[in-house]
PDB file of C-alpha atoms and ligand atoms in Angstrom:
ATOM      1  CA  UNK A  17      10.639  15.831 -16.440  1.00 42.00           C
ATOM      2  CA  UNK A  18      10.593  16.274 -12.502  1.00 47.00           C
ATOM      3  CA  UNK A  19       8.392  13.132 -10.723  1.00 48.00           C
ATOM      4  CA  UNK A  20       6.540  13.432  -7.763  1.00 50.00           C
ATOM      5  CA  UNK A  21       5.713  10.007  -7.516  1.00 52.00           C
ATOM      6  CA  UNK A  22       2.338  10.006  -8.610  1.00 56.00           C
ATOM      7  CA  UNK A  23       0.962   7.919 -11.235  1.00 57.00           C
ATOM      8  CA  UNK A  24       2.781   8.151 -14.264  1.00 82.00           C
ATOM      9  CA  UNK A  25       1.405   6.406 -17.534  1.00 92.00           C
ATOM     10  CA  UNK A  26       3.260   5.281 -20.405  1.00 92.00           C
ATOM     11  CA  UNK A  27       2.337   4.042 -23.668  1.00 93.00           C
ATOM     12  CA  UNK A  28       1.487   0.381 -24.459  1.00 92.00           C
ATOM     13  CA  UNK A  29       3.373  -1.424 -27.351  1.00 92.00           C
ATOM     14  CA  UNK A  30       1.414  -1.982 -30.347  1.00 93.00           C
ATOM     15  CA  UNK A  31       3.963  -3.461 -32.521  1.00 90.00           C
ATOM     16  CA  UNK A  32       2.165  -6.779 -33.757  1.00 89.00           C
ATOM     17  CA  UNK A  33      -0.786  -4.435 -34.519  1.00 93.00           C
ATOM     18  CA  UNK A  34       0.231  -4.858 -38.651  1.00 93.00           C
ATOM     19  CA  UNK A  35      -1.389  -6.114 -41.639  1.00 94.00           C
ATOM     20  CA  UNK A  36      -5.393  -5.747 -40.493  1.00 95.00           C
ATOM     21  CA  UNK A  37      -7.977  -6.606 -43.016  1.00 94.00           C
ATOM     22  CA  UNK A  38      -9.010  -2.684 -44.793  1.00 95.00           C
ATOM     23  CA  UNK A  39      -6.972  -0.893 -42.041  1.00 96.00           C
ATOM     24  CA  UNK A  40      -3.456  -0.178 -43.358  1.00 97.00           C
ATOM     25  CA  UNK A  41      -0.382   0.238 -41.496  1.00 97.00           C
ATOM     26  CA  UNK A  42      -0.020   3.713 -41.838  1.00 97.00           C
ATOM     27  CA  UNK A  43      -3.363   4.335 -40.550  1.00 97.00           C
ATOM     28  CA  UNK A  44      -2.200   2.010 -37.187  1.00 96.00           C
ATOM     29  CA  UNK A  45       1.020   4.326 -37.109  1.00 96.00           C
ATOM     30  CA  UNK A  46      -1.249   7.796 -37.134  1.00 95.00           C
ATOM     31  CA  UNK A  47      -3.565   6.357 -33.972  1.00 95.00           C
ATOM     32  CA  UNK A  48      -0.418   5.326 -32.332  1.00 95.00           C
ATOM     33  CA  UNK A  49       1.260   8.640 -32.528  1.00 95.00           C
ATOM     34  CA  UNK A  50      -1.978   9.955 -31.263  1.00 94.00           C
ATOM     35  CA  UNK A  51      -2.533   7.938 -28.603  1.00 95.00           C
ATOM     36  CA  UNK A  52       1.060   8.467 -27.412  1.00 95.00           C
ATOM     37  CA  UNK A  53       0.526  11.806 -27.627  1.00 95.00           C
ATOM     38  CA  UNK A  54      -2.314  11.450 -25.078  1.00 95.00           C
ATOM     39  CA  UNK A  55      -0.222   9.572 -23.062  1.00 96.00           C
ATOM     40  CA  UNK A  56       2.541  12.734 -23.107  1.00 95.00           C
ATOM     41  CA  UNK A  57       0.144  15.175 -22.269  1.00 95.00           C
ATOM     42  CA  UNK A  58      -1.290  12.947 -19.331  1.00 95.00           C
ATOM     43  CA  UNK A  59       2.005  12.784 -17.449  1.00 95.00           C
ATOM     44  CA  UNK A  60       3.459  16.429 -18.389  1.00 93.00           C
ATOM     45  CA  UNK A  61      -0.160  17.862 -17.407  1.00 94.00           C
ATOM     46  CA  UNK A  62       0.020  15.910 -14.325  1.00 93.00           C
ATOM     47  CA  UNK A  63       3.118  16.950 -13.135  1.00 92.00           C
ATOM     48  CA  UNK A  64       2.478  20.600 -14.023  1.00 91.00           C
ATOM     49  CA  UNK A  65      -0.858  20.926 -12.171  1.00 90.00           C
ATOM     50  CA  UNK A  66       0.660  19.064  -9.003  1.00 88.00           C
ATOM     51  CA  UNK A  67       3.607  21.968  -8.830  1.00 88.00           C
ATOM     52  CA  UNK A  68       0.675  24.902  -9.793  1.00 86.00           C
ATOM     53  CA  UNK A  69      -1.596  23.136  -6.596  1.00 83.00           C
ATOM     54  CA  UNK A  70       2.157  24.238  -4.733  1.00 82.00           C
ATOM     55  CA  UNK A  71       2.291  27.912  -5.672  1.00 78.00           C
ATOM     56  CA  UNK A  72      -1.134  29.051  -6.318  1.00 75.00           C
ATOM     57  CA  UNK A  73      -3.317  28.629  -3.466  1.00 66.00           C
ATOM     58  CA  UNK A  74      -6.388  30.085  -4.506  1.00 66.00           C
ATOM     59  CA  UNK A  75      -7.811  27.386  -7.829  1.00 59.00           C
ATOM     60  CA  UNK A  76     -10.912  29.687  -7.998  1.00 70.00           C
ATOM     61  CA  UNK A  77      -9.030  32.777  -9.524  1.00 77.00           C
ATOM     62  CA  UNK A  78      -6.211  31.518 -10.649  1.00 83.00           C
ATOM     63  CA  UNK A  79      -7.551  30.956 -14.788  1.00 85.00           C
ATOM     64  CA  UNK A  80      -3.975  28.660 -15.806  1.00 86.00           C
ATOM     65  CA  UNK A  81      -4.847  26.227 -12.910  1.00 87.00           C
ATOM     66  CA  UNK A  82      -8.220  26.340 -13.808  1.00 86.00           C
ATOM     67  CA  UNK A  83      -7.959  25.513 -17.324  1.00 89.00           C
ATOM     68  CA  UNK A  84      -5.114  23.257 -16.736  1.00 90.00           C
ATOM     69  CA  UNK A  85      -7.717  21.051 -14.458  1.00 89.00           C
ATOM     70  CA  UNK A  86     -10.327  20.995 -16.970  1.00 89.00           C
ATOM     71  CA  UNK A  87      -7.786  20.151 -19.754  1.00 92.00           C
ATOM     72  CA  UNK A  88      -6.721  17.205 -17.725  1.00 92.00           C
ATOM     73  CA  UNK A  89     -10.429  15.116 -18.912  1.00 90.00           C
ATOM     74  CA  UNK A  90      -9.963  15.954 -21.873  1.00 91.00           C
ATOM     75  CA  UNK A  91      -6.158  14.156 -22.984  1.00 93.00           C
ATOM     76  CA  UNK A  92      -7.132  11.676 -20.073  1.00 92.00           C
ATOM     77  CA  UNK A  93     -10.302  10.792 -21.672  1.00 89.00           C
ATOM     78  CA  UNK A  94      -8.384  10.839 -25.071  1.00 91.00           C
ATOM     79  CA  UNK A  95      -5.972   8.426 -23.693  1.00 93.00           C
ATOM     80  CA  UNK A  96      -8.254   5.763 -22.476  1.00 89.00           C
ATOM     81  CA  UNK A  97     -10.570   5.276 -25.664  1.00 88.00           C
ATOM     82  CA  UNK A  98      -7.611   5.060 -28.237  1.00 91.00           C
ATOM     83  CA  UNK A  99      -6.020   2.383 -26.649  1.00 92.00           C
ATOM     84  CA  UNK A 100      -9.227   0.486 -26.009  1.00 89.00           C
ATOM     85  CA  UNK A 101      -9.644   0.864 -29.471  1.00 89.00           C
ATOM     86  CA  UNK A 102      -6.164  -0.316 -30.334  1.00 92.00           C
ATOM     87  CA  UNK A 103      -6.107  -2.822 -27.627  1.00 91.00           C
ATOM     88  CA  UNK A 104      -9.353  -4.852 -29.441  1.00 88.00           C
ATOM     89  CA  UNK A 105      -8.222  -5.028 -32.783  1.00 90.00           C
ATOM     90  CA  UNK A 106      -6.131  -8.160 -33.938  1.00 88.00           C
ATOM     91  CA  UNK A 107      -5.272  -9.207 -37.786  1.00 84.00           C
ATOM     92  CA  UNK A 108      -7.134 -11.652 -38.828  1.00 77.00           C
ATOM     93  CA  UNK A 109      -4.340 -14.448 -39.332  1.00 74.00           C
ATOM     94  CA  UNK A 110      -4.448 -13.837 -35.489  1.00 73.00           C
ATOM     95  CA  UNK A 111      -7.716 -14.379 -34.357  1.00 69.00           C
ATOM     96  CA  UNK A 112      -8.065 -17.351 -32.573  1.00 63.00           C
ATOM     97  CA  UNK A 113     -10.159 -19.968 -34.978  1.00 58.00           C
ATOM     98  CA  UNK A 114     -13.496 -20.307 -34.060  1.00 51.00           C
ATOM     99  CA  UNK A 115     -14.445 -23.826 -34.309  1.00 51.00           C
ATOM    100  CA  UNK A 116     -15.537 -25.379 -30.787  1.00 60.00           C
ATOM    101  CA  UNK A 117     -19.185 -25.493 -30.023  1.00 63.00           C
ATOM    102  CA  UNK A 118     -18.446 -22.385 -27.416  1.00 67.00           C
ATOM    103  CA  UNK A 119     -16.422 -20.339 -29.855  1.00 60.00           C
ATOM    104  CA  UNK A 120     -19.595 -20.719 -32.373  1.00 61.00           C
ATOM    105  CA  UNK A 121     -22.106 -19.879 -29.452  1.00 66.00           C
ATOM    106  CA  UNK A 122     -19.625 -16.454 -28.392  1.00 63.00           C
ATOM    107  CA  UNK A 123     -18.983 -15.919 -32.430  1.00 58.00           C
ATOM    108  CA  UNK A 124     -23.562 -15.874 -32.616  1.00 62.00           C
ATOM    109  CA  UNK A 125     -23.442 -13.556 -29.517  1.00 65.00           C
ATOM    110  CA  UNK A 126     -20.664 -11.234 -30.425  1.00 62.00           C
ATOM    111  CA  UNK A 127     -22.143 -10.920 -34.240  1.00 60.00           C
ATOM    112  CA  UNK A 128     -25.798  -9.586 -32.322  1.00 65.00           C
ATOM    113  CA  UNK A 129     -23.140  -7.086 -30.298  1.00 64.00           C
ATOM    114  CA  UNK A 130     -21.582  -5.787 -33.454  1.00 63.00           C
ATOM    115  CA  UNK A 131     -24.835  -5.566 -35.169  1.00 60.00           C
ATOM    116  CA  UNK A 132     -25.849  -3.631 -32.176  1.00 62.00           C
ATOM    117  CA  UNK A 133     -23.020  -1.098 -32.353  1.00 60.00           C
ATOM    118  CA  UNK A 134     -23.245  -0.709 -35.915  1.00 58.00           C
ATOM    119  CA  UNK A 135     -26.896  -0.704 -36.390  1.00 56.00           C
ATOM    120  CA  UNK A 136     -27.766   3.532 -35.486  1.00 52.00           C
ATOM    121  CA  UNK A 137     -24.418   4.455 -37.750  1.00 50.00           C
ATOM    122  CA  UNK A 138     -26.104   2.308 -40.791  1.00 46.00           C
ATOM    123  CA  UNK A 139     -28.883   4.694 -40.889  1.00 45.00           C
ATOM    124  CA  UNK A 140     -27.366   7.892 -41.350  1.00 44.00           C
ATOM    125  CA  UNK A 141     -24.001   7.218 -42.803  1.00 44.00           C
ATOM    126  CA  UNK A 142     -23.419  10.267 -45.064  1.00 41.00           C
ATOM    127  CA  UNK A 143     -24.139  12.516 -42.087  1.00 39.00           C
ATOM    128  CA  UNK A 144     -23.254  10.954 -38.808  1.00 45.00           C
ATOM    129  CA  UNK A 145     -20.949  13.456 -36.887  1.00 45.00           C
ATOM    130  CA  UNK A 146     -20.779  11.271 -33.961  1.00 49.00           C
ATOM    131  CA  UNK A 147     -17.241  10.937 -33.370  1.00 58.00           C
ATOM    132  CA  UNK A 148     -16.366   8.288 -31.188  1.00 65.00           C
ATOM    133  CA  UNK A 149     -19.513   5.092 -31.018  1.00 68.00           C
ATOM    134  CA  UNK A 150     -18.892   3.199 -27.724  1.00 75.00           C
ATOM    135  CA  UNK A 151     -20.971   0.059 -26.704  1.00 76.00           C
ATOM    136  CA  UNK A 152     -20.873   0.456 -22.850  1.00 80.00           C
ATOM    137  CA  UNK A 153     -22.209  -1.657 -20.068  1.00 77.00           C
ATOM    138  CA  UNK A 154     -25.009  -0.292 -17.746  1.00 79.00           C
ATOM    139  CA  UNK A 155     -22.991  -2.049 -14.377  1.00 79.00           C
ATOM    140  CA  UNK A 156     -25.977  -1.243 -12.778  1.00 81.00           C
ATOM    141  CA  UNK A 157     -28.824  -3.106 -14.869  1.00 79.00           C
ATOM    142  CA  UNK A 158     -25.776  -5.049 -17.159  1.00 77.00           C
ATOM    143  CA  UNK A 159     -27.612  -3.700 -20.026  1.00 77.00           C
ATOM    144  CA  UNK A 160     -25.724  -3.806 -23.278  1.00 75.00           C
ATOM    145  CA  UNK A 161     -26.112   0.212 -24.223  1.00 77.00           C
ATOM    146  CA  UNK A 162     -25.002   2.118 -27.419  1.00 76.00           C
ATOM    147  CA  UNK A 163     -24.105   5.509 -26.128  1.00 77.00           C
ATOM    148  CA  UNK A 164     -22.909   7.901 -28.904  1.00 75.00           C
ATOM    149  CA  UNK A 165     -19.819  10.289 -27.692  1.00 79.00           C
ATOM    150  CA  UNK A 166     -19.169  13.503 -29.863  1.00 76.00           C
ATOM    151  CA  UNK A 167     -15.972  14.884 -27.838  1.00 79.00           C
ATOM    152  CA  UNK A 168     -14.252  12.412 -25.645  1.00 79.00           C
ATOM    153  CA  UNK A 169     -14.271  14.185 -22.885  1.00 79.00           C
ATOM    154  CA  UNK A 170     -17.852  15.010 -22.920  1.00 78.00           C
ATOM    155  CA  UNK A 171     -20.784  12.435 -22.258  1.00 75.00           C
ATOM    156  CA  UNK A 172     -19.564   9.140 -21.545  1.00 79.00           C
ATOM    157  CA  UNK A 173     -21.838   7.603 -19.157  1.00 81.00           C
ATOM    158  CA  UNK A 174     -19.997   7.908 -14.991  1.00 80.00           C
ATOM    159  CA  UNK A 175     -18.894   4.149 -14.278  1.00 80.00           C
ATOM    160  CA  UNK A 176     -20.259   3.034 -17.449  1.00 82.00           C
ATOM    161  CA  UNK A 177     -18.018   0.193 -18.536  1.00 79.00           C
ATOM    162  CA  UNK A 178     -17.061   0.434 -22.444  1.00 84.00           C
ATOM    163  CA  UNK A 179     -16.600  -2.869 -23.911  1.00 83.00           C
ATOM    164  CA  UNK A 180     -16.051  -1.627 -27.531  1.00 84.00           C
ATOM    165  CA  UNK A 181     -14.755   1.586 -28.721  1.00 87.00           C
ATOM    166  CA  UNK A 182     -15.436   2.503 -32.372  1.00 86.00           C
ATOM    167  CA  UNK A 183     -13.573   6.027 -33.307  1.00 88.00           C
ATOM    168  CA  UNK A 184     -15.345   7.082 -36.425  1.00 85.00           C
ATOM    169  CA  UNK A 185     -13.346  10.592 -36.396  1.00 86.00           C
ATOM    170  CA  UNK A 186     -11.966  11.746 -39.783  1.00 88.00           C
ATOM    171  CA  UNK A 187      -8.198  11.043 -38.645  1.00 91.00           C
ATOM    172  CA  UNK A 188      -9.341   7.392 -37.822  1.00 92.00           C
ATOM    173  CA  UNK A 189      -9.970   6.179 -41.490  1.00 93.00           C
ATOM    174  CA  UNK A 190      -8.810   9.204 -44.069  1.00 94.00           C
ATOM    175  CA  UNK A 191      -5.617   7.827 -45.000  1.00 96.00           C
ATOM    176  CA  UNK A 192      -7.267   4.674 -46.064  1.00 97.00           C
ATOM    177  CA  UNK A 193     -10.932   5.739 -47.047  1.00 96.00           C
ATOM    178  CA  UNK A 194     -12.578   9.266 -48.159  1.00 93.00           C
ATOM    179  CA  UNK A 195     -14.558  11.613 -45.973  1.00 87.00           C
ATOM    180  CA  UNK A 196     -17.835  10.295 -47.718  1.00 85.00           C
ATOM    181  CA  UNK A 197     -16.358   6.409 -47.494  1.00 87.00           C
ATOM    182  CA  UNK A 198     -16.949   6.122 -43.283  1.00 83.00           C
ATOM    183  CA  UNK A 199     -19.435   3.383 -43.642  1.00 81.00           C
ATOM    184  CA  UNK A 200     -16.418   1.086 -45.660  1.00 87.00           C
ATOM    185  CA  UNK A 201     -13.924   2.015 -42.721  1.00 88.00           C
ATOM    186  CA  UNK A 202     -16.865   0.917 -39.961  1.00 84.00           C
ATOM    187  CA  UNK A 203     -17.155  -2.312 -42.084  1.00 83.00           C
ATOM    188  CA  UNK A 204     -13.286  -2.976 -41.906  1.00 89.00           C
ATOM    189  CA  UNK A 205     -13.187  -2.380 -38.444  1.00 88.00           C
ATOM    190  CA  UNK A 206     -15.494  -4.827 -37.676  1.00 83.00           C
ATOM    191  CA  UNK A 207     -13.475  -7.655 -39.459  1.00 85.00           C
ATOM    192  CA  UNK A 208     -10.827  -6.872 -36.445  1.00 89.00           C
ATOM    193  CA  UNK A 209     -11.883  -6.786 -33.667  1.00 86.00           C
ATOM    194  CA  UNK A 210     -10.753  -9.401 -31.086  1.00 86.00           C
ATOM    195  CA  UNK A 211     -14.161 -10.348 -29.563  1.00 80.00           C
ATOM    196  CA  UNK A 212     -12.264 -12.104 -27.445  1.00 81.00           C
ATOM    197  CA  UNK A 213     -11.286  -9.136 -25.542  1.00 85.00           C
ATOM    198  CA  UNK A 214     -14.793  -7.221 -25.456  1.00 82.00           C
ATOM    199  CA  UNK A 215     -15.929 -10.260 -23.636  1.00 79.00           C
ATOM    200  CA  UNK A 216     -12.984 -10.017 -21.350  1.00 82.00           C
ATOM    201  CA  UNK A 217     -14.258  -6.570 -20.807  1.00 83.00           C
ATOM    202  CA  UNK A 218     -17.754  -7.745 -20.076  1.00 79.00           C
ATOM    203  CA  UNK A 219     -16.590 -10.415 -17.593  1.00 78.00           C
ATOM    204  CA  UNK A 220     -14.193  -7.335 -16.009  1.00 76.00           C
ATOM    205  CA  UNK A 221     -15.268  -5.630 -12.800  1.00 68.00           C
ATOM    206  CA  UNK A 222     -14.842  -1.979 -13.402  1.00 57.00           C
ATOM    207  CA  UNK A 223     -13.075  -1.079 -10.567  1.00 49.00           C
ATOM    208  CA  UNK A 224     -10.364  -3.327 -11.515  1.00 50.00           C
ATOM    209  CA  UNK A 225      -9.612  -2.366 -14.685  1.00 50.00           C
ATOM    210  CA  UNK A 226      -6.040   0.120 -15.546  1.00 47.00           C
ATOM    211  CA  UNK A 227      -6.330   3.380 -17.139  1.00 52.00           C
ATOM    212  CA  UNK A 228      -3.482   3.333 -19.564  1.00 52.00           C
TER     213      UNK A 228
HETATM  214 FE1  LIG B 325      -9.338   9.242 -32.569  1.00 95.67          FE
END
């Protein structure tokens, strides 16, 4: 593939990500090959649009460029969630032990965050289509916010700053669960997540933070 020296992303490593509690490996191995796929389709469509800006002057009526642009949210947006999601889970033999006085006080605060996540999918778990549960923070008001995201590249808050990224799409938990068993994936999920990194996330400034 040409370059033309702008940003070009490639895929983080998740090779220690093995052996999570109710999450299997193979289940790892298909969000990996998605999320690299993502990450292929970011720099390809990248370059591509960059050489169509070149030849085709006029964006407004020219449909490829067009849809090419508009494409470009949607595997960038698909990048960015599934390694955030990858990116804050840890096996359990991993976690760091939570023993001190300040590790019990985060543990308190992080079980009231998870609760908080969790809490609108324990309603309605038979029927919840929302695809993709993210627990964003408001950096205006620092509000802890559930915001509920259907299509990735559709409706996630402008600046918002997710701290945990829950993808409850069929692909995320069918090789491990059933189509009817999403509320036993959600609970497995929560047994691996490193809160130690949605709290890095919280502490974070947004505009520092890399895309890929
Ligand atoms: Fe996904």
């Amino acid at each position: 593939m040409k370059t033309d020296g702008r940003a070009t992303y490639s895929a983080k490593s998740f090779d220690h990500l093995k052996g999570l509690t109710g999450i299997s490996d193979g289940q790892i191995a298909e969000h990996l090959d998605l999320y690299a796929g993502y990450v292929k389709q970011v720099n390809s469509l990248a370059q591509e649009l960059s050489e169509m800006r070149v030849d085709r002057k006029e964006a407004g009526k020219d449909f490829g460029l067009a849809e090419g642009t508009r494409r470009f949210a949607y595997e960038y947006d698909g990048m960015v969630p599934a390694r955030a999601v990858l990116l804050q889970l840890e096996a359990r033999r991993r976690l760091p032990a939570q023993r001190s006085p300040g590790a019990r006080a985060r543990a308190r605060r992080d079980i009231r965050v998870g609760r908080a996540l969790a809490g609108p999918l324990s309603g309605d778990r038979r029927h919840a289509r929302d695809r993709l549960g993210d627990l964003f923070e408001d950096p205006a008001s620092h509000r802890l916010i559930n915001q509920w995201v259907s299509l990735h590249q559709d409706g996630i808050p402008a600046r918002w700053n997710p701290l945990l990224v829950l993808d409850v799409w069929e692909h995320a938990f069918m090789r491990d669960y059933k189509a009817s068993e999403r509320a036993k994936y959600i609970e497995a999920f929560f047994k691996n997540v490193d809160w130690s990194v949605v709290e890095q996330r919280l502490r974070e400034p947004a505009a520092v933070k890399s895309a890929a």
